[in-house]
Amino acid sequence: MTLLPILFAAALSFGREDAALAYRTAKDFSATCSPRDAGTERGRMAANYILDHASAVGGNVRLDPFVAMTPDGEMRFVNVVAEFTCGDPDAEWVVLVSHYDTKRGIDSPFANDGASTTGLLVGFANAFSQYRSSGAKGNLMMIWTDGEESFNAYGPDDGLWGSRHAAGKLKREGRKIKAVICLDMLGDADLGISLPANSSKALRQIVHHAAKEAGYSVKVKDIKEFLRDDHVPFLQRGFKAVDMIDFEYGSAPGKNDWWHTPQDTADHISEESLYVSGRIVCEVLNVLLF
Ligand SMILES: [Zn+2]
């Protein structure tokens, strides 16, 4: 008789080493790829950085370039997409979304806004490199979106370009999408996760449940505000979507005065916050994918 190796872990996990990689990547990305405004050469450099770093740790990663109309005329954008499949071609997809671009005209490393969750997705790519043998019954897609930030003010031709492109494409391809989870500014050293009112209610409940399972219920709250973030174009296409965002990023509790300022620096994000965020998101995935 021989002992069978354990083939199925029956859940995804996100550990300290994955959080360390997420944090290292976020800091390095903001240091070497800022600014990374949509449609610029540096924006394309940032996309290639993500492609290289996500490919290096595992996952089937590709660039998804596209053209869209902007207040400045037609411009080129590029999303980065990674797919983790369970082996069943008919299985449903869960989509994780994080933008990587920066807001124009602000001299800042954007360490939290754009870089922190870019690093977090790279940490997930590392954590889930053995996805197929995890026992997951669904597929997982990660999209690093370009052009989340508006040039002037959000509108039909301004901002959310990457998520609009991705949502339209998933719709046209007829993919079965179970849920879309948007991650934004979750590296804040003083972490608090808000779920805007324009998020699917069932998904908000799963996030609360997952946070409790992971032991972090105090860090997640529903807010009454509607936020324009990358989850909106997916909602508009009829997909269920939730936005997990830390929109109290500032010098005192409740303030957001470091957002879109030169104070969005690496010393205001932490590995611990990426660990906590990562653990909660991982539990959400375990609810949705198993
Ligand atoms: Zn922003």
PDB file of N, CA, C and O in Angstrom, residues 26-96:
ATOM      1  N   ALA A  26       4.282  46.432  -5.703  1.00  0.00           N
ATOM      2  CA  ALA A  26       3.602  47.742  -5.665  1.00  0.00           C
ATOM      3  C   ALA A  26       4.617  48.867  -5.517  1.00  0.00           C
ATOM      4  O   ALA A  26       4.551  49.887  -6.222  1.00  0.00           O
ATOM      5  N   LYS A  27       5.576  48.688  -4.605  1.00  0.00           N
ATOM      6  CA  LYS A  27       6.584  49.741  -4.378  1.00  0.00           C
ATOM      7  C   LYS A  27       7.472  49.929  -5.597  1.00  0.00           C
ATOM      8  O   LYS A  27       7.744  51.048  -6.022  1.00  0.00           O
ATOM      9  N   ASP A  28       7.927  48.811  -6.159  1.00  0.00           N
ATOM     10  CA  ASP A  28       8.826  48.886  -7.312  1.00  0.00           C
ATOM     11  C   ASP A  28       8.099  49.456  -8.531  1.00  0.00           C
ATOM     12  O   ASP A  28       8.646  50.280  -9.275  1.00  0.00           O
ATOM     13  N   PHE A  29       6.840  49.038  -8.702  1.00  0.00           N
ATOM     14  CA  PHE A  29       6.035  49.511  -9.836  1.00  0.00           C
ATOM     15  C   PHE A  29       5.813  51.022  -9.741  1.00  0.00           C
ATOM     16  O   PHE A  29       5.967  51.752 -10.725  1.00  0.00           O
ATOM     17  N   SER A  30       5.492  51.506  -8.544  1.00  0.00           N
ATOM     18  CA  SER A  30       5.244  52.948  -8.408  1.00  0.00           C
ATOM     19  C   SER A  30       6.548  53.728  -8.537  1.00  0.00           C
ATOM     20  O   SER A  30       6.555  54.861  -9.031  1.00  0.00           O
ATOM     21  N   ALA A  31       7.669  53.115  -8.122  1.00  0.00           N
ATOM     22  CA  ALA A  31       8.959  53.809  -8.227  1.00  0.00           C
ATOM     23  C   ALA A  31       9.460  53.864  -9.672  1.00  0.00           C
ATOM     24  O   ALA A  31      10.036  54.871 -10.099  1.00  0.00           O
ATOM     25  N   THR A  32       9.229  52.806 -10.429  1.00  0.00           N
ATOM     26  CA  THR A  32       9.808  52.732 -11.779  1.00  0.00           C
ATOM     27  C   THR A  32       8.808  53.074 -12.887  1.00  0.00           C
ATOM     28  O   THR A  32       9.220  53.389 -13.994  1.00  0.00           O
ATOM     29  N   CYS A  33       7.523  53.023 -12.595  1.00  0.00           N
ATOM     30  CA  CYS A  33       6.515  53.239 -13.649  1.00  0.00           C
ATOM     31  C   CYS A  33       5.563  54.388 -13.312  1.00  0.00           C
ATOM     32  O   CYS A  33       4.353  54.286 -13.519  1.00  0.00           O
ATOM     33  N   SER A  34       6.084  55.483 -12.760  1.00  0.00           N
ATOM     34  CA  SER A  34       5.233  56.650 -12.502  1.00  0.00           C
ATOM     35  C   SER A  34       5.849  57.869 -13.165  1.00  0.00           C
ATOM     36  O   SER A  34       7.065  58.048 -13.067  1.00  0.00           O
ATOM     37  N   PRO A  35       5.089  58.730 -13.818  1.00  0.00           N
ATOM     38  CA  PRO A  35       3.658  58.538 -14.082  1.00  0.00           C
ATOM     39  C   PRO A  35       3.441  57.458 -15.137  1.00  0.00           C
ATOM     40  O   PRO A  35       4.358  57.107 -15.873  1.00  0.00           O
ATOM     41  N   ARG A  36       2.234  56.949 -15.168  1.00  0.00           N
ATOM     42  CA  ARG A  36       1.863  55.920 -16.151  1.00  0.00           C
ATOM     43  C   ARG A  36       0.480  56.258 -16.708  1.00  0.00           C
ATOM     44  O   ARG A  36      -0.449  55.441 -16.663  1.00  0.00           O
ATOM     45  N   ASP A  37       0.360  57.480 -17.188  1.00  0.00           N
ATOM     46  CA  ASP A  37      -0.916  57.973 -17.713  1.00  0.00           C
ATOM     47  C   ASP A  37      -1.340  57.166 -18.942  1.00  0.00           C
ATOM     48  O   ASP A  37      -0.506  56.751 -19.747  1.00  0.00           O
ATOM     49  N   ALA A  38      -2.648  56.997 -19.078  1.00  0.00           N
ATOM     50  CA  ALA A  38      -3.206  56.247 -20.203  1.00  0.00           C
ATOM     51  C   ALA A  38      -2.782  56.880 -21.526  1.00  0.00           C
ATOM     52  O   ALA A  38      -2.728  58.099 -21.660  1.00  0.00           O
ATOM     53  N   GLY A  39      -2.476  56.026 -22.491  1.00  0.00           N
ATOM     54  CA  GLY A  39      -2.187  56.484 -23.840  1.00  0.00           C
ATOM     55  C   GLY A  39      -0.770  57.000 -24.042  1.00  0.00           C
ATOM     56  O   GLY A  39      -0.430  57.465 -25.129  1.00  0.00           O
ATOM     57  N   THR A  40       0.067  56.918 -23.000  1.00  0.00           N
ATOM     58  CA  THR A  40       1.448  57.413 -23.118  1.00  0.00           C
ATOM     59  C   THR A  40       2.426  56.242 -23.235  1.00  0.00           C
ATOM     60  O   THR A  40       2.090  55.097 -22.927  1.00  0.00           O
ATOM     61  N   GLU A  41       3.639  56.579 -23.657  1.00  0.00           N
ATOM     62  CA  GLU A  41       4.699  55.573 -23.761  1.00  0.00           C
ATOM     63  C   GLU A  41       4.965  54.940 -22.394  1.00  0.00           C
ATOM     64  O   GLU A  41       5.162  53.734 -22.267  1.00  0.00           O
ATOM     65  N   ARG A  42       4.935  55.758 -21.346  1.00  0.00           N
ATOM     66  CA  ARG A  42       5.167  55.231 -19.993  1.00  0.00           C
ATOM     67  C   ARG A  42       4.009  54.333 -19.535  1.00  0.00           C
ATOM     68  O   ARG A  42       4.217  53.394 -18.779  1.00  0.00           O
ATOM     69  N   GLY A  43       2.820  54.625 -20.016  1.00  0.00           N
ATOM     70  CA  GLY A  43       1.687  53.743 -19.727  1.00  0.00           C
ATOM     71  C   GLY A  43       1.911  52.367 -20.341  1.00  0.00           C
ATOM     72  O   GLY A  43       1.664  51.339 -19.705  1.00  0.00           O
ATOM     73  N   ARG A  44       2.420  52.361 -21.577  1.00  0.00           N
ATOM     74  CA  ARG A  44       2.696  51.077 -22.241  1.00  0.00           C
ATOM     75  C   ARG A  44       3.843  50.341 -21.544  1.00  0.00           C
ATOM     76  O   ARG A  44       3.842  49.116 -21.418  1.00  0.00           O
ATOM     77  N   MET A  45       4.817  51.109 -21.047  1.00  0.00           N
ATOM     78  CA  MET A  45       5.921  50.513 -20.291  1.00  0.00           C
ATOM     79  C   MET A  45       5.373  49.825 -19.034  1.00  0.00           C
ATOM     80  O   MET A  45       5.793  48.724 -18.668  1.00  0.00           O
ATOM     81  N   ALA A  46       4.416  50.496 -18.391  1.00  0.00           N
ATOM     82  CA  ALA A  46       3.811  49.934 -17.178  1.00  0.00           C
ATOM     83  C   ALA A  46       3.079  48.623 -17.502  1.00  0.00           C
ATOM     84  O   ALA A  46       3.157  47.651 -16.741  1.00  0.00           O
ATOM     85  N   ALA A  47       2.379  48.595 -18.638  1.00  0.00           N
ATOM     86  CA  ALA A  47       1.670  47.370 -19.038  1.00  0.00           C
ATOM     87  C   ALA A  47       2.660  46.225 -19.247  1.00  0.00           C
ATOM     88  O   ALA A  47       2.416  45.087 -18.840  1.00  0.00           O
ATOM     89  N   ASN A  48       3.792  46.544 -19.879  1.00  0.00           N
ATOM     90  CA  ASN A  48       4.811  45.511 -20.101  1.00  0.00           C
ATOM     91  C   ASN A  48       5.441  45.047 -18.796  1.00  0.00           C
ATOM     92  O   ASN A  48       5.794  43.873 -18.646  1.00  0.00           O
ATOM     93  N   TYR A  49       5.591  45.967 -17.847  1.00  0.00           N
ATOM     94  CA  TYR A  49       6.099  45.607 -16.520  1.00  0.00           C
ATOM     95  C   TYR A  49       5.167  44.558 -15.891  1.00  0.00           C
ATOM     96  O   TYR A  49       5.610  43.534 -15.374  1.00  0.00           O
ATOM     97  N   ILE A  50       3.851  44.821 -15.958  1.00  0.00           N
ATOM     98  CA  ILE A  50       2.883  43.888 -15.358  1.00  0.00           C
ATOM     99  C   ILE A  50       2.936  42.539 -16.088  1.00  0.00           C
ATOM    100  O   ILE A  50       2.954  41.476 -15.457  1.00  0.00           O
ATOM    101  N   LEU A  51       2.972  42.605 -17.420  1.00  0.00           N
ATOM    102  CA  LEU A  51       3.060  41.373 -18.222  1.00  0.00           C
ATOM    103  C   LEU A  51       4.258  40.536 -17.779  1.00  0.00           C
ATOM    104  O   LEU A  51       4.133  39.331 -17.528  1.00  0.00           O
ATOM    105  N   ASP A  52       5.422  41.174 -17.665  1.00  0.00           N
ATOM    106  CA  ASP A  52       6.651  40.456 -17.293  1.00  0.00           C
ATOM    107  C   ASP A  52       6.547  39.864 -15.889  1.00  0.00           C
ATOM    108  O   ASP A  52       6.884  38.709 -15.666  1.00  0.00           O
ATOM    109  N   HIS A  53       6.092  40.684 -14.939  1.00  0.00           N
ATOM    110  CA  HIS A  53       6.107  40.239 -13.538  1.00  0.00           C
ATOM    111  C   HIS A  53       5.015  39.200 -13.252  1.00  0.00           C
ATOM    112  O   HIS A  53       5.229  38.282 -12.469  1.00  0.00           O
ATOM    113  N   ALA A  54       3.854  39.347 -13.879  1.00  0.00           N
ATOM    114  CA  ALA A  54       2.784  38.361 -13.669  1.00  0.00           C
ATOM    115  C   ALA A  54       3.123  37.054 -14.383  1.00  0.00           C
ATOM    116  O   ALA A  54       2.838  35.966 -13.874  1.00  0.00           O
ATOM    117  N   SER A  55       3.741  37.150 -15.563  1.00  0.00           N
ATOM    118  CA  SER A  55       4.136  35.935 -16.294  1.00  0.00           C
ATOM    119  C   SER A  55       5.197  35.168 -15.521  1.00  0.00           C
ATOM    120  O   SER A  55       5.210  33.937 -15.516  1.00  0.00           O
ATOM    121  N   ALA A  56       6.093  35.908 -14.862  1.00  0.00           N
ATOM    122  CA  ALA A  56       7.220  35.268 -14.173  1.00  0.00           C
ATOM    123  C   ALA A  56       6.760  34.375 -13.018  1.00  0.00           C
ATOM    124  O   ALA A  56       7.418  33.395 -12.693  1.00  0.00           O
ATOM    125  N   VAL A  57       5.616  34.719 -12.395  1.00  0.00           N
ATOM    126  CA  VAL A  57       5.183  33.935 -11.235  1.00  0.00           C
ATOM    127  C   VAL A  57       4.125  32.883 -11.591  1.00  0.00           C
ATOM    128  O   VAL A  57       3.795  32.035 -10.764  1.00  0.00           O
ATOM    129  N   GLY A  58       3.614  32.927 -12.765  1.00  0.00           N
ATOM    130  CA  GLY A  58       2.634  31.912 -13.161  1.00  0.00           C
ATOM    131  C   GLY A  58       1.428  32.560 -13.777  1.00  0.00           C
ATOM    132  O   GLY A  58       1.150  33.721 -13.567  1.00  0.00           O
ATOM    133  N   GLY A  59       0.709  31.783 -14.546  1.00  0.00           N
ATOM    134  CA  GLY A  59      -0.475  32.363 -15.165  1.00  0.00           C
ATOM    135  C   GLY A  59      -0.242  32.630 -16.628  1.00  0.00           C
ATOM    136  O   GLY A  59       0.874  32.909 -17.065  1.00  0.00           O
ATOM    137  N   ASN A  60      -1.332  32.554 -17.348  1.00  0.00           N
ATOM    138  CA  ASN A  60      -1.341  32.760 -18.784  1.00  0.00           C
ATOM    139  C   ASN A  60      -1.693  34.231 -19.009  1.00  0.00           C
ATOM    140  O   ASN A  60      -2.850  34.614 -18.902  1.00  0.00           O
ATOM    141  N   VAL A  61      -0.684  35.059 -19.267  1.00  0.00           N
ATOM    142  CA  VAL A  61      -0.858  36.515 -19.255  1.00  0.00           C
ATOM    143  C   VAL A  61      -0.658  37.080 -20.658  1.00  0.00           C
ATOM    144  O   VAL A  61       0.232  36.638 -21.386  1.00  0.00           O
ATOM    145  N   ARG A  62      -1.508  38.043 -21.030  1.00  0.00           N
ATOM    146  CA  ARG A  62      -1.377  38.660 -22.354  1.00  0.00           C
ATOM    147  C   ARG A  62      -1.745  40.142 -22.288  1.00  0.00           C
ATOM    148  O   ARG A  62      -2.456  40.582 -21.377  1.00  0.00           O
ATOM    149  N   LEU A  63      -1.249  40.879 -23.284  1.00  0.00           N
ATOM    150  CA  LEU A  63      -1.670  42.279 -23.435  1.00  0.00           C
ATOM    151  C   LEU A  63      -2.940  42.302 -24.283  1.00  0.00           C
ATOM    152  O   LEU A  63      -3.097  41.504 -25.206  1.00  0.00           O
ATOM    153  N   ASP A  64      -3.839  43.229 -23.980  1.00  0.00           N
ATOM    154  CA  ASP A  64      -5.069  43.391 -24.765  1.00  0.00           C
ATOM    155  C   ASP A  64      -5.178  44.862 -25.182  1.00  0.00           C
ATOM    156  O   ASP A  64      -5.847  45.652 -24.525  1.00  0.00           O
ATOM    157  N   PRO A  65      -4.488  45.230 -26.275  1.00  0.00           N
ATOM    158  CA  PRO A  65      -4.521  46.633 -26.710  1.00  0.00           C
ATOM    159  C   PRO A  65      -5.830  46.980 -27.407  1.00  0.00           C
ATOM    160  O   PRO A  65      -6.460  46.108 -28.013  1.00  0.00           O
ATOM    161  N   PHE A  66      -6.238  48.238 -27.302  1.00  0.00           N
ATOM    162  CA  PHE A  66      -7.468  48.672 -27.978  1.00  0.00           C
ATOM    163  C   PHE A  66      -7.408  50.189 -28.181  1.00  0.00           C
ATOM    164  O   PHE A  66      -6.576  50.885 -27.600  1.00  0.00           O
ATOM    165  N   VAL A  67      -8.296  50.657 -29.041  1.00  0.00           N
ATOM    166  CA  VAL A  67      -8.380  52.085 -29.353  1.00  0.00           C
ATOM    167  C   VAL A  67      -9.735  52.586 -28.885  1.00  0.00           C
ATOM    168  O   VAL A  67     -10.740  51.890 -29.025  1.00  0.00           O
ATOM    169  N   ALA A  68      -9.778  53.776 -28.296  1.00  0.00           N
ATOM    170  CA  ALA A  68     -11.065  54.335 -27.846  1.00  0.00           C
ATOM    171  C   ALA A  68     -11.047  55.851 -28.013  1.00  0.00           C
ATOM    172  O   ALA A  68      -9.990  56.484 -28.074  1.00  0.00           O
ATOM    173  N   MET A  69     -12.260  56.405 -28.101  1.00  0.00           N
ATOM    174  CA  MET A  69     -12.409  57.855 -28.244  1.00  0.00           C
ATOM    175  C   MET A  69     -12.254  58.530 -26.879  1.00  0.00           C
ATOM    176  O   MET A  69     -12.764  58.049 -25.877  1.00  0.00           O
ATOM    177  N   THR A  70     -11.507  59.635 -26.875  1.00  0.00           N
ATOM    178  CA  THR A  70     -11.276  60.390 -25.637  1.00  0.00           C
ATOM    179  C   THR A  70     -11.530  61.873 -25.920  1.00  0.00           C
ATOM    180  O   THR A  70     -11.715  62.260 -27.086  1.00  0.00           O
ATOM    181  N   PRO A  71     -11.521  62.728 -24.896  1.00  0.00           N
ATOM    182  CA  PRO A  71     -11.639  64.171 -25.152  1.00  0.00           C
ATOM    183  C   PRO A  71     -10.521  64.692 -26.059  1.00  0.00           C
ATOM    184  O   PRO A  71     -10.655  65.754 -26.666  1.00  0.00           O
ATOM    185  N   ASP A  72      -9.408  63.948 -26.154  1.00  0.00           N
ATOM    186  CA  ASP A  72      -8.285  64.329 -27.026  1.00  0.00           C
ATOM    187  C   ASP A  72      -8.305  63.601 -28.362  1.00  0.00           C
ATOM    188  O   ASP A  72      -7.299  63.577 -29.069  1.00  0.00           O
ATOM    189  N   GLY A  73      -9.432  62.973 -28.705  1.00  0.00           N
ATOM    190  CA  GLY A  73      -9.505  62.189 -29.942  1.00  0.00           C
ATOM    191  C   GLY A  73      -9.216  60.732 -29.658  1.00  0.00           C
ATOM    192  O   GLY A  73      -9.152  60.309 -28.495  1.00  0.00           O
ATOM    193  N   GLU A  74      -9.021  59.964 -30.741  1.00  0.00           N
ATOM    194  CA  GLU A  74      -8.778  58.530 -30.574  1.00  0.00           C
ATOM    195  C   GLU A  74      -7.425  58.282 -29.924  1.00  0.00           C
ATOM    196  O   GLU A  74      -6.432  58.917 -30.287  1.00  0.00           O
ATOM    197  N   MET A  75      -7.414  57.355 -28.949  1.00  0.00           N
ATOM    198  CA  MET A  75      -6.148  57.011 -28.294  1.00  0.00           C
ATOM    199  C   MET A  75      -6.019  55.511 -28.123  1.00  0.00           C
ATOM    200  O   MET A  75      -7.006  54.787 -28.123  1.00  0.00           O
ATOM    201  N   ARG A  76      -4.749  55.095 -27.984  1.00  0.00           N
ATOM    202  CA  ARG A  76      -4.451  53.672 -27.784  1.00  0.00           C
ATOM    203  C   ARG A  76      -4.320  53.378 -26.295  1.00  0.00           C
ATOM    204  O   ARG A  76      -3.661  54.130 -25.573  1.00  0.00           O
ATOM    205  N   PHE A  77      -4.951  52.302 -25.874  1.00  0.00           N
ATOM    206  CA  PHE A  77      -4.882  51.838 -24.487  1.00  0.00           C
ATOM    207  C   PHE A  77      -4.434  50.377 -24.496  1.00  0.00           C
ATOM    208  O   PHE A  77      -4.484  49.714 -25.527  1.00  0.00           O
ATOM    209  N   VAL A  78      -4.063  49.870 -23.321  1.00  0.00           N
ATOM    210  CA  VAL A  78      -3.748  48.445 -23.234  1.00  0.00           C
ATOM    211  C   VAL A  78      -4.085  47.892 -21.844  1.00  0.00           C
ATOM    212  O   VAL A  78      -3.597  48.393 -20.838  1.00  0.00           O
ATOM    213  N   ASN A  79      -4.975  46.907 -21.825  1.00  0.00           N
ATOM    214  CA  ASN A  79      -5.232  46.141 -20.607  1.00  0.00           C
ATOM    215  C   ASN A  79      -4.255  44.973 -20.555  1.00  0.00           C
ATOM    216  O   ASN A  79      -3.730  44.543 -21.589  1.00  0.00           O
ATOM    217  N   VAL A  80      -4.045  44.456 -19.364  1.00  0.00           N
ATOM    218  CA  VAL A  80      -3.267  43.222 -19.204  1.00  0.00           C
ATOM    219  C   VAL A  80      -4.213  42.176 -18.604  1.00  0.00           C
ATOM    220  O   VAL A  80      -4.933  42.472 -17.645  1.00  0.00           O
ATOM    221  N   VAL A  81      -4.233  40.995 -19.199  1.00  0.00           N
ATOM    222  CA  VAL A  81      -5.209  39.970 -18.810  1.00  0.00           C
ATOM    223  C   VAL A  81      -4.493  38.662 -18.463  1.00  0.00           C
ATOM    224  O   VAL A  81      -3.600  38.227 -19.196  1.00  0.00           O
ATOM    225  N   ALA A  82      -4.870  38.057 -17.355  1.00  0.00           N
ATOM    226  CA  ALA A  82      -4.346  36.734 -16.991  1.00  0.00           C
ATOM    227  C   ALA A  82      -5.516  35.789 -16.772  1.00  0.00           C
ATOM    228  O   ALA A  82      -6.539  36.187 -16.209  1.00  0.00           O
ATOM    229  N   GLU A  83      -5.369  34.559 -17.240  1.00  0.00           N
ATOM    230  CA  GLU A  83      -6.437  33.570 -17.079  1.00  0.00           C
ATOM    231  C   GLU A  83      -5.928  32.348 -16.318  1.00  0.00           C
ATOM    232  O   GLU A  83      -4.832  31.862 -16.565  1.00  0.00           O
ATOM    233  N   PHE A  84      -6.760  31.882 -15.393  1.00  0.00           N
ATOM    234  CA  PHE A  84      -6.475  30.672 -14.617  1.00  0.00           C
ATOM    235  C   PHE A  84      -7.685  29.762 -14.798  1.00  0.00           C
ATOM    236  O   PHE A  84      -8.783  30.088 -14.335  1.00  0.00           O
ATOM    237  N   THR A  85      -7.495  28.661 -15.487  1.00  0.00           N
ATOM    238  CA  THR A  85      -8.651  27.823 -15.800  1.00  0.00           C
ATOM    239  C   THR A  85      -8.621  26.531 -14.980  1.00  0.00           C
ATOM    240  O   THR A  85      -7.562  25.982 -14.687  1.00  0.00           O
ATOM    241  N   CYS A  86      -9.841  26.052 -14.662  1.00  0.00           N
ATOM    242  CA  CYS A  86      -9.956  24.844 -13.832  1.00  0.00           C
ATOM    243  C   CYS A  86      -9.952  23.590 -14.695  1.00  0.00           C
ATOM    244  O   CYS A  86      -9.925  22.488 -14.173  1.00  0.00           O
ATOM    245  N   GLY A  87     -10.003  23.766 -16.005  1.00  0.00           N
ATOM    246  CA  GLY A  87      -9.984  22.607 -16.893  1.00  0.00           C
ATOM    247  C   GLY A  87     -11.332  22.305 -17.527  1.00  0.00           C
ATOM    248  O   GLY A  87     -11.419  21.542 -18.474  1.00  0.00           O
ATOM    249  N   ASP A  88     -12.399  22.926 -16.994  1.00  0.00           N
ATOM    250  CA  ASP A  88     -13.740  22.726 -17.554  1.00  0.00           C
ATOM    251  C   ASP A  88     -14.069  23.932 -18.446  1.00  0.00           C
ATOM    252  O   ASP A  88     -14.260  25.036 -17.947  1.00  0.00           O
ATOM    253  N   PRO A  89     -14.148  23.724 -19.768  1.00  0.00           N
ATOM    254  CA  PRO A  89     -14.360  24.869 -20.669  1.00  0.00           C
ATOM    255  C   PRO A  89     -15.717  25.550 -20.473  1.00  0.00           C
ATOM    256  O   PRO A  89     -15.897  26.703 -20.872  1.00  0.00           O
ATOM    257  N   ASP A  90     -16.673  24.844 -19.851  1.00  0.00           N
ATOM    258  CA  ASP A  90     -17.998  25.432 -19.639  1.00  0.00           C
ATOM    259  C   ASP A  90     -18.147  26.113 -18.278  1.00  0.00           C
ATOM    260  O   ASP A  90     -19.214  26.635 -17.964  1.00  0.00           O
ATOM    261  N   ALA A  91     -17.101  26.091 -17.500  1.00  0.00           N
ATOM    262  CA  ALA A  91     -17.202  26.651 -16.146  1.00  0.00           C
ATOM    263  C   ALA A  91     -17.371  28.171 -16.189  1.00  0.00           C
ATOM    264  O   ALA A  91     -16.933  28.842 -17.126  1.00  0.00           O
ATOM    265  N   GLU A  92     -18.016  28.700 -15.156  1.00  0.00           N
ATOM    266  CA  GLU A  92     -18.205  30.149 -15.036  1.00  0.00           C
ATOM    267  C   GLU A  92     -16.897  30.833 -14.643  1.00  0.00           C
ATOM    268  O   GLU A  92     -16.009  30.213 -14.071  1.00  0.00           O
ATOM    269  N   TRP A  93     -16.860  32.147 -14.908  1.00  0.00           N
ATOM    270  CA  TRP A  93     -15.667  32.949 -14.610  1.00  0.00           C
ATOM    271  C   TRP A  93     -15.935  33.927 -13.472  1.00  0.00           C
ATOM    272  O   TRP A  93     -17.006  34.523 -13.400  1.00  0.00           O
ATOM    273  N   VAL A  94     -14.927  34.086 -12.635  1.00  0.00           N
ATOM    274  CA  VAL A  94     -14.884  35.206 -11.706  1.00  0.00           C
ATOM    275  C   VAL A  94     -13.763  36.112 -12.186  1.00  0.00           C
ATOM    276  O   VAL A  94     -12.687  35.637 -12.583  1.00  0.00           O
ATOM    277  N   VAL A  95     -14.026  37.425 -12.201  1.00  0.00           N
ATOM    278  CA  VAL A  95     -13.077  38.387 -12.759  1.00  0.00           C
ATOM    279  C   VAL A  95     -12.608  39.353 -11.671  1.00  0.00           C
ATOM    280  O   VAL A  95     -13.433  39.999 -11.010  1.00  0.00           O
ATOM    281  N   LEU A  96     -11.298  39.435 -11.470  1.00  0.00           N
ATOM    282  CA  LEU A  96     -10.713  40.439 -10.567  1.00  0.00           C
ATOM    283  C   LEU A  96     -10.187  41.588 -11.418  1.00  0.00           C
ATOM    284  O   LEU A  96      -9.481  41.360 -12.402  1.00  0.00           O
TER     285      LEU A  96
END
